[in-house]
Short mmCIF file of C-alpha atoms and ligand atoms in Angstrom, two decimals:
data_model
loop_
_atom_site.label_atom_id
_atom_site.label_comp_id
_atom_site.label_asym_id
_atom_site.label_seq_id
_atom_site.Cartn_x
_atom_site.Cartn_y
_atom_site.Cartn_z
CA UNK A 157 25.34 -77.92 138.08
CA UNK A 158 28.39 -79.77 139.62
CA UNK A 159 29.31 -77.20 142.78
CA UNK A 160 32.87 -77.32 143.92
CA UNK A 161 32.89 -79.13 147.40
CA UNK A 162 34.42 -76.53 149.98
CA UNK A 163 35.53 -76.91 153.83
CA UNK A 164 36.39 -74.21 156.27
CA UNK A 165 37.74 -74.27 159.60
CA UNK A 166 36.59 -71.90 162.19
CA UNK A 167 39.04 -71.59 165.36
CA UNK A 168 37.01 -69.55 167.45
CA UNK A 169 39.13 -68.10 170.15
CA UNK A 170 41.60 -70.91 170.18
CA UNK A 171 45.21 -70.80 170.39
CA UNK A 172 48.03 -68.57 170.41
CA UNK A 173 49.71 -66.66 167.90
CA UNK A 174 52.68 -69.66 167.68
CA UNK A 175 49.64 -72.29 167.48
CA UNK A 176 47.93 -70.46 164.78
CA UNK A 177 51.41 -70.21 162.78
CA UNK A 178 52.29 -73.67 163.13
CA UNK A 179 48.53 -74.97 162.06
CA UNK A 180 48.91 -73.13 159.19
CA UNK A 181 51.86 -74.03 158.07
CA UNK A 182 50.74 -78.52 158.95
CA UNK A 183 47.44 -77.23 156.36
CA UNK A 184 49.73 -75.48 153.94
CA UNK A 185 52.27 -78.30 153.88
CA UNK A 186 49.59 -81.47 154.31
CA UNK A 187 46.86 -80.31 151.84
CA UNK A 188 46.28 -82.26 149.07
CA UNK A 189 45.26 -79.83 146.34
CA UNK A 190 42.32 -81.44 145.15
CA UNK A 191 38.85 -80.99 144.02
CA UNK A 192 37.54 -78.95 147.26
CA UNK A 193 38.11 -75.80 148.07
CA UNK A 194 39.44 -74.89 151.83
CA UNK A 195 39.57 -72.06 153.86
CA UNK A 196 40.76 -71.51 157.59
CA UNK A 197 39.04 -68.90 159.67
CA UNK A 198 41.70 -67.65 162.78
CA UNK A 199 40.89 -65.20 165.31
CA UNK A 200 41.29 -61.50 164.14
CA UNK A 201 44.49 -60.89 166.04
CA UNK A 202 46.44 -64.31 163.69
CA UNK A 203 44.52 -63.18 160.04
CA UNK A 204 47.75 -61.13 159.05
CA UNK A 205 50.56 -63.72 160.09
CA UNK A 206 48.17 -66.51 158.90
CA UNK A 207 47.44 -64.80 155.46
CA UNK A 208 51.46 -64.35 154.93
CA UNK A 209 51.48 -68.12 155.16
CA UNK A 210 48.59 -69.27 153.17
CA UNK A 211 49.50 -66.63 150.32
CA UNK A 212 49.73 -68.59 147.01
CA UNK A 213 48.57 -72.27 148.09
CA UNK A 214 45.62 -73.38 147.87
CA UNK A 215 44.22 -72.79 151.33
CA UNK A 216 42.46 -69.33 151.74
CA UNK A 217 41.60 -67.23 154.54
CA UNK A 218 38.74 -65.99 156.28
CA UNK A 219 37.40 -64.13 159.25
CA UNK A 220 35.19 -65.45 161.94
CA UNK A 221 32.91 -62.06 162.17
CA UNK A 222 32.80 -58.50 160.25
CA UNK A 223 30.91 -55.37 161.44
CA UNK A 224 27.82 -54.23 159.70
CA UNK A 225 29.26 -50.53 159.14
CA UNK A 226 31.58 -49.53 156.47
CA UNK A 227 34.38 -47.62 158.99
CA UNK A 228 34.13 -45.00 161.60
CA UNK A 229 33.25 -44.91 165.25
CA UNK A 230 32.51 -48.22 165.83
CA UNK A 231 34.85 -49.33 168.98
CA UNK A 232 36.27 -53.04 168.30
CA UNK A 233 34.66 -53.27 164.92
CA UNK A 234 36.33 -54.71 162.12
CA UNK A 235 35.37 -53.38 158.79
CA UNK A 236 35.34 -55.34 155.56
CA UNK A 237 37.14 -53.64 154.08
CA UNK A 238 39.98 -54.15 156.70
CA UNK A 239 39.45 -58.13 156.57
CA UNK A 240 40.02 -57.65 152.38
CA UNK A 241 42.69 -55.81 152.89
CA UNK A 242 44.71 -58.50 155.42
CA UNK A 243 43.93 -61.32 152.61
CA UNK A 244 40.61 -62.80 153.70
CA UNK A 245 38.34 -64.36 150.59
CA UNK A 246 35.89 -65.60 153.06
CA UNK A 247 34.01 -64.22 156.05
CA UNK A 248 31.37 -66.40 158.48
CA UNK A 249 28.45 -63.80 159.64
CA UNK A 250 25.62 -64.67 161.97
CA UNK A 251 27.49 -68.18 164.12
CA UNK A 252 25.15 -69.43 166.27
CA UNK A 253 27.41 -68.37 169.04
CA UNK A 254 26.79 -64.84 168.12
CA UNK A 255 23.28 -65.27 167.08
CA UNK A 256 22.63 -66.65 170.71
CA UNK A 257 25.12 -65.40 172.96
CA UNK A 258 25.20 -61.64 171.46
CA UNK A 259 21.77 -61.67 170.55
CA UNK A 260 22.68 -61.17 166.92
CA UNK A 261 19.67 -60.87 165.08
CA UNK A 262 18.48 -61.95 161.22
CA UNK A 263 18.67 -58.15 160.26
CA UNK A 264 21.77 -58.01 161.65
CA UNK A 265 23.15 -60.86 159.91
CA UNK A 266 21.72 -59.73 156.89
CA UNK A 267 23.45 -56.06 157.34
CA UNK A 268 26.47 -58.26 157.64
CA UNK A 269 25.87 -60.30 154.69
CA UNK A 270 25.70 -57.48 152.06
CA UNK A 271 28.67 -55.54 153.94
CA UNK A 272 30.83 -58.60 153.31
CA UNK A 273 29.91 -59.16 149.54
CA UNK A 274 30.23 -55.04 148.87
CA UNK A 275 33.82 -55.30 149.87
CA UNK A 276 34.50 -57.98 147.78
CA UNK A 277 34.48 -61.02 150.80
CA UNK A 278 32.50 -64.17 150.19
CA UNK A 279 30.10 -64.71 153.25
CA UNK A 280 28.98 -67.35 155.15
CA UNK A 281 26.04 -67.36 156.24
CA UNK A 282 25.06 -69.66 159.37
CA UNK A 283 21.68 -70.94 160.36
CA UNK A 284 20.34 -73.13 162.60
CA UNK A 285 17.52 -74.14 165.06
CA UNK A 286 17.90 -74.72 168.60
CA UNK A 287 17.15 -78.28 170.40
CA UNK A 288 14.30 -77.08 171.71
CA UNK A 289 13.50 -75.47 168.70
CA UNK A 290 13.65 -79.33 166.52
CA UNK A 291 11.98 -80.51 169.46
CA UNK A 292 8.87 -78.65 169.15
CA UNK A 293 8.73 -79.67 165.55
CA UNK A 294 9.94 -75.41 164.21
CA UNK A 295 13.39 -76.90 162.89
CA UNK A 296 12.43 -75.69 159.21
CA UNK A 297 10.62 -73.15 160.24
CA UNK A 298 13.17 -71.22 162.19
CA UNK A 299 15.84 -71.86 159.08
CA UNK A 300 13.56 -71.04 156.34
CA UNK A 301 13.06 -67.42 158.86
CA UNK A 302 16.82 -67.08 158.84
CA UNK A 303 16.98 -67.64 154.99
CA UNK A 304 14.23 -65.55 153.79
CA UNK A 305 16.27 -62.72 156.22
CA UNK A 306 19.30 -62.97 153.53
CA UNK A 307 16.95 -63.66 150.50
CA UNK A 308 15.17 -60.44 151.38
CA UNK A 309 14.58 -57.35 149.01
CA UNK A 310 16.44 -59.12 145.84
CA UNK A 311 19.15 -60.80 147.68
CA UNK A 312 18.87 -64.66 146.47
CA UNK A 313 21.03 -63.52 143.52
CA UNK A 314 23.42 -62.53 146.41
CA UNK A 315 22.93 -65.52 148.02
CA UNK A 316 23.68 -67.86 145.03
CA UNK A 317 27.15 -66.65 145.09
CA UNK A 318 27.71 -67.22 148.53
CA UNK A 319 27.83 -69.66 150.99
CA UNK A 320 24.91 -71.37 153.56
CA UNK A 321 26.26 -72.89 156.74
CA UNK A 322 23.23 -74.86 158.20
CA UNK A 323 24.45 -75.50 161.65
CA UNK A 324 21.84 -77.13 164.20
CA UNK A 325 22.85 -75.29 167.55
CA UNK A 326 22.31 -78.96 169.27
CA UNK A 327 25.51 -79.87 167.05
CA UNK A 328 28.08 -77.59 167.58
CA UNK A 329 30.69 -78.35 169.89
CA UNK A 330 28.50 -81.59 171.35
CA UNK A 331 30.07 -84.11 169.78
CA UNK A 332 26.93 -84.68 168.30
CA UNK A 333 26.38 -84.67 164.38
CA UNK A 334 22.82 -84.51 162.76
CA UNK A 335 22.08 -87.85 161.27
CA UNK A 336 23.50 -87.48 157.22
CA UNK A 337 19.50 -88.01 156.13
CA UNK A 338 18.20 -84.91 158.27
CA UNK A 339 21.38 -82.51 157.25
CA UNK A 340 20.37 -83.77 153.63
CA UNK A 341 16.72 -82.74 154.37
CA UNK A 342 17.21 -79.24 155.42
CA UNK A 343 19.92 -78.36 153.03
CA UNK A 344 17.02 -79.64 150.83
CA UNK A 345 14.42 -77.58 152.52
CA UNK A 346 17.14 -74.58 152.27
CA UNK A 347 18.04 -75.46 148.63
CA UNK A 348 14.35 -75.17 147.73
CA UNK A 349 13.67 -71.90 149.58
CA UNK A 350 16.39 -69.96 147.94
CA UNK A 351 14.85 -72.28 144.29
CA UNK A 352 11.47 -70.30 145.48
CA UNK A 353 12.81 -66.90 144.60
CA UNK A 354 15.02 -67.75 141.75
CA UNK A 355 16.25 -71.08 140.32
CA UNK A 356 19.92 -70.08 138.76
CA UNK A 357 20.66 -69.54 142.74
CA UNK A 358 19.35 -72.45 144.65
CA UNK A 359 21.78 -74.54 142.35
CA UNK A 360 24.64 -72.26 142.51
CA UNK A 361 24.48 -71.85 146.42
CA UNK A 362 27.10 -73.71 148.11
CA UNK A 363 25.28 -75.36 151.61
CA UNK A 364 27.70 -76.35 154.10
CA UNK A 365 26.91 -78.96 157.32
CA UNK A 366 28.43 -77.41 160.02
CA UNK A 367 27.94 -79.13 163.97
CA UNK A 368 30.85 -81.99 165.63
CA UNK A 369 32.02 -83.05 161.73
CA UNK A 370 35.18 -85.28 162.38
CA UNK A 371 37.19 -87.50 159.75
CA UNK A 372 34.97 -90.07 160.57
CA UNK A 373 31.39 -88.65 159.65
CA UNK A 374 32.95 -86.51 157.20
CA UNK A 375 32.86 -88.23 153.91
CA UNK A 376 28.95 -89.83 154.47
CA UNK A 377 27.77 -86.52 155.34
CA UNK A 378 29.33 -85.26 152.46
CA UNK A 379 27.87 -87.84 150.10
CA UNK A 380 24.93 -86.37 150.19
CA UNK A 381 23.45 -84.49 147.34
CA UNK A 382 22.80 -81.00 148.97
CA UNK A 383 25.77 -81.10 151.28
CA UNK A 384 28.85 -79.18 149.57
CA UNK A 385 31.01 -79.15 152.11
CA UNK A 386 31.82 -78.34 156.12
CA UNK A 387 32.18 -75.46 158.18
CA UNK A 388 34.31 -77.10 161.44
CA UNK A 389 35.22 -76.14 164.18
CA UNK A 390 36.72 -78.28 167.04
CA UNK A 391 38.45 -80.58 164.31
CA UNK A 392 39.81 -77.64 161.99
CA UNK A 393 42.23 -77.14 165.27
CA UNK A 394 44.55 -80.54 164.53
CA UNK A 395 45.87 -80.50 161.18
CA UNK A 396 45.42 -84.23 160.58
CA UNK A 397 42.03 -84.15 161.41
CA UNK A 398 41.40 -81.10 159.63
CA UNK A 399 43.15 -82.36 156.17
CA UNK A 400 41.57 -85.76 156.69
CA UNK A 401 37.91 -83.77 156.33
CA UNK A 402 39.10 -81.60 153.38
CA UNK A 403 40.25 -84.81 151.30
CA UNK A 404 36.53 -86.70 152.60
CA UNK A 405 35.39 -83.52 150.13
CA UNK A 406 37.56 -83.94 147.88
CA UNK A 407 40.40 -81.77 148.41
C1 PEP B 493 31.17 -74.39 164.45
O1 PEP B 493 31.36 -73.76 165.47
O2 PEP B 493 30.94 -73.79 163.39
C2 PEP B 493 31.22 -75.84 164.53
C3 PEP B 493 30.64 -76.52 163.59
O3 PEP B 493 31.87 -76.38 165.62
P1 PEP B 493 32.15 -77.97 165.88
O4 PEP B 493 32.68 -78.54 164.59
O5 PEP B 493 33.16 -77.99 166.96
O6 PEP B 493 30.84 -78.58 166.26
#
């Protein structure tokens, strides 16, 4: 099965509400609609301006986070259901950054998951080991863990619609990239643990590379069979840089 390449930008907490405009107008105006889908993730505070400027091109929106509950009195939670409602398609659950920093945990991530797809949002799911984690030889381990969390209790048919960011921790933000053969292997290793619990999803499953992709890694790590795309972060910031990745895709 031929899956559609797709590359997302994730701003974190960058910018300001001018910025975020003006970067999405540069993606709007500079992306070449081609054969990869792409998706920009702004902070929660931009989604509403952003999504009145990416409404009807080919670049969709997406949220960096969603809460695990439905509504209610959750403080500073952001439902689903809200982030639909604004115009997001896409959602990222479990970033490292949360995983580690906010002690996010695979149950958690998984609540997050299935909230997501219930309201109609495509998530995407991140994993990733640590550096000390690859250096003690538990890379696949800890990923295949992570995985099996979302593939849990009948959810690798969920997971075959959805998206797979495997982001080593060591890569994000350094500057870094993995090497194109060792993303390759563990989107294999992923590809063949979702193939475990049912076939029809492993090859459905979009698996994004996700840690310091720039426009000049971008198209070799993308020639490789189990990569489908990017999730980026510091690069998604300049539009140049960020359209430059989207047409190493493809688009
Ligand atoms: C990310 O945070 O998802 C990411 C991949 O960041 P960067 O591209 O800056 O490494």
């Amino acid at each position: 099965m031929a899956r559609r390449p797709l590359v997302v930008g994730n701003w974190k907490m960058n910018g300001t509400a001018r910025e975020a405009a003006h970067l999405a107008r540069a993606l709007v105006d500079g992306h070449p609609d081609g054969a990869a889908d792409v998706a920009v993730c702004p902070p929660f505070p931009y989604l509403a301006a952003v999504a009145g400027i990416v409404a009807g091109t080919p670049v969709a929106l997406g949220a960096q986070d969603v809460s695990p509950q439905a509504s209610g009195a959750h403080t500073g939670e952001v439902s689903a259901g809200m982030l639909h409602d604004v115009g997001c398609r896409w959602v990222i659950v479990g970033h490292s950054e949360r995983r580690t920093r906010l002690g996010e945990t695979d149950e958690a991530v998984r609540a997050k998951f299935e909230r997501a797809r219930e309201s109609g949002l495509a998530p995407i799911a991140c994993v990733g080991e640590t550096l000390e984690e690859r250096e003690a030889g538990e890379a696949e381990q800890v990923v295949g863990r992570q995985v099996d969390a979302l593939l849990a209790d009948g959810g690798a048919e969920a997971v075959g619609e959805s998206v797979i960011a495997y982001e080593p921790v060591w890569a994000i933000g350094t500057g870094r990239n993995a090497a194109p053969e060792d993303a390759q292997a563990m989107h294999r290793a992923v590809r063949d643990r979702v193939a475990s619990r049912r076939a029809a999803a492993a090859e459905s499953v979009r698996i994004l590379y996700g840690g310091s992709v720039n426009e000049k890694n971008a198209a070799e790590l993308f020639s490789m069979p189990d990569i489908d795309g990017g999730l980026v972060g510091g690069a998604s910031l300049d539009p140049d840089r960020f359209i430059a990745i989207c047409r190493a895709a493809g688009g």
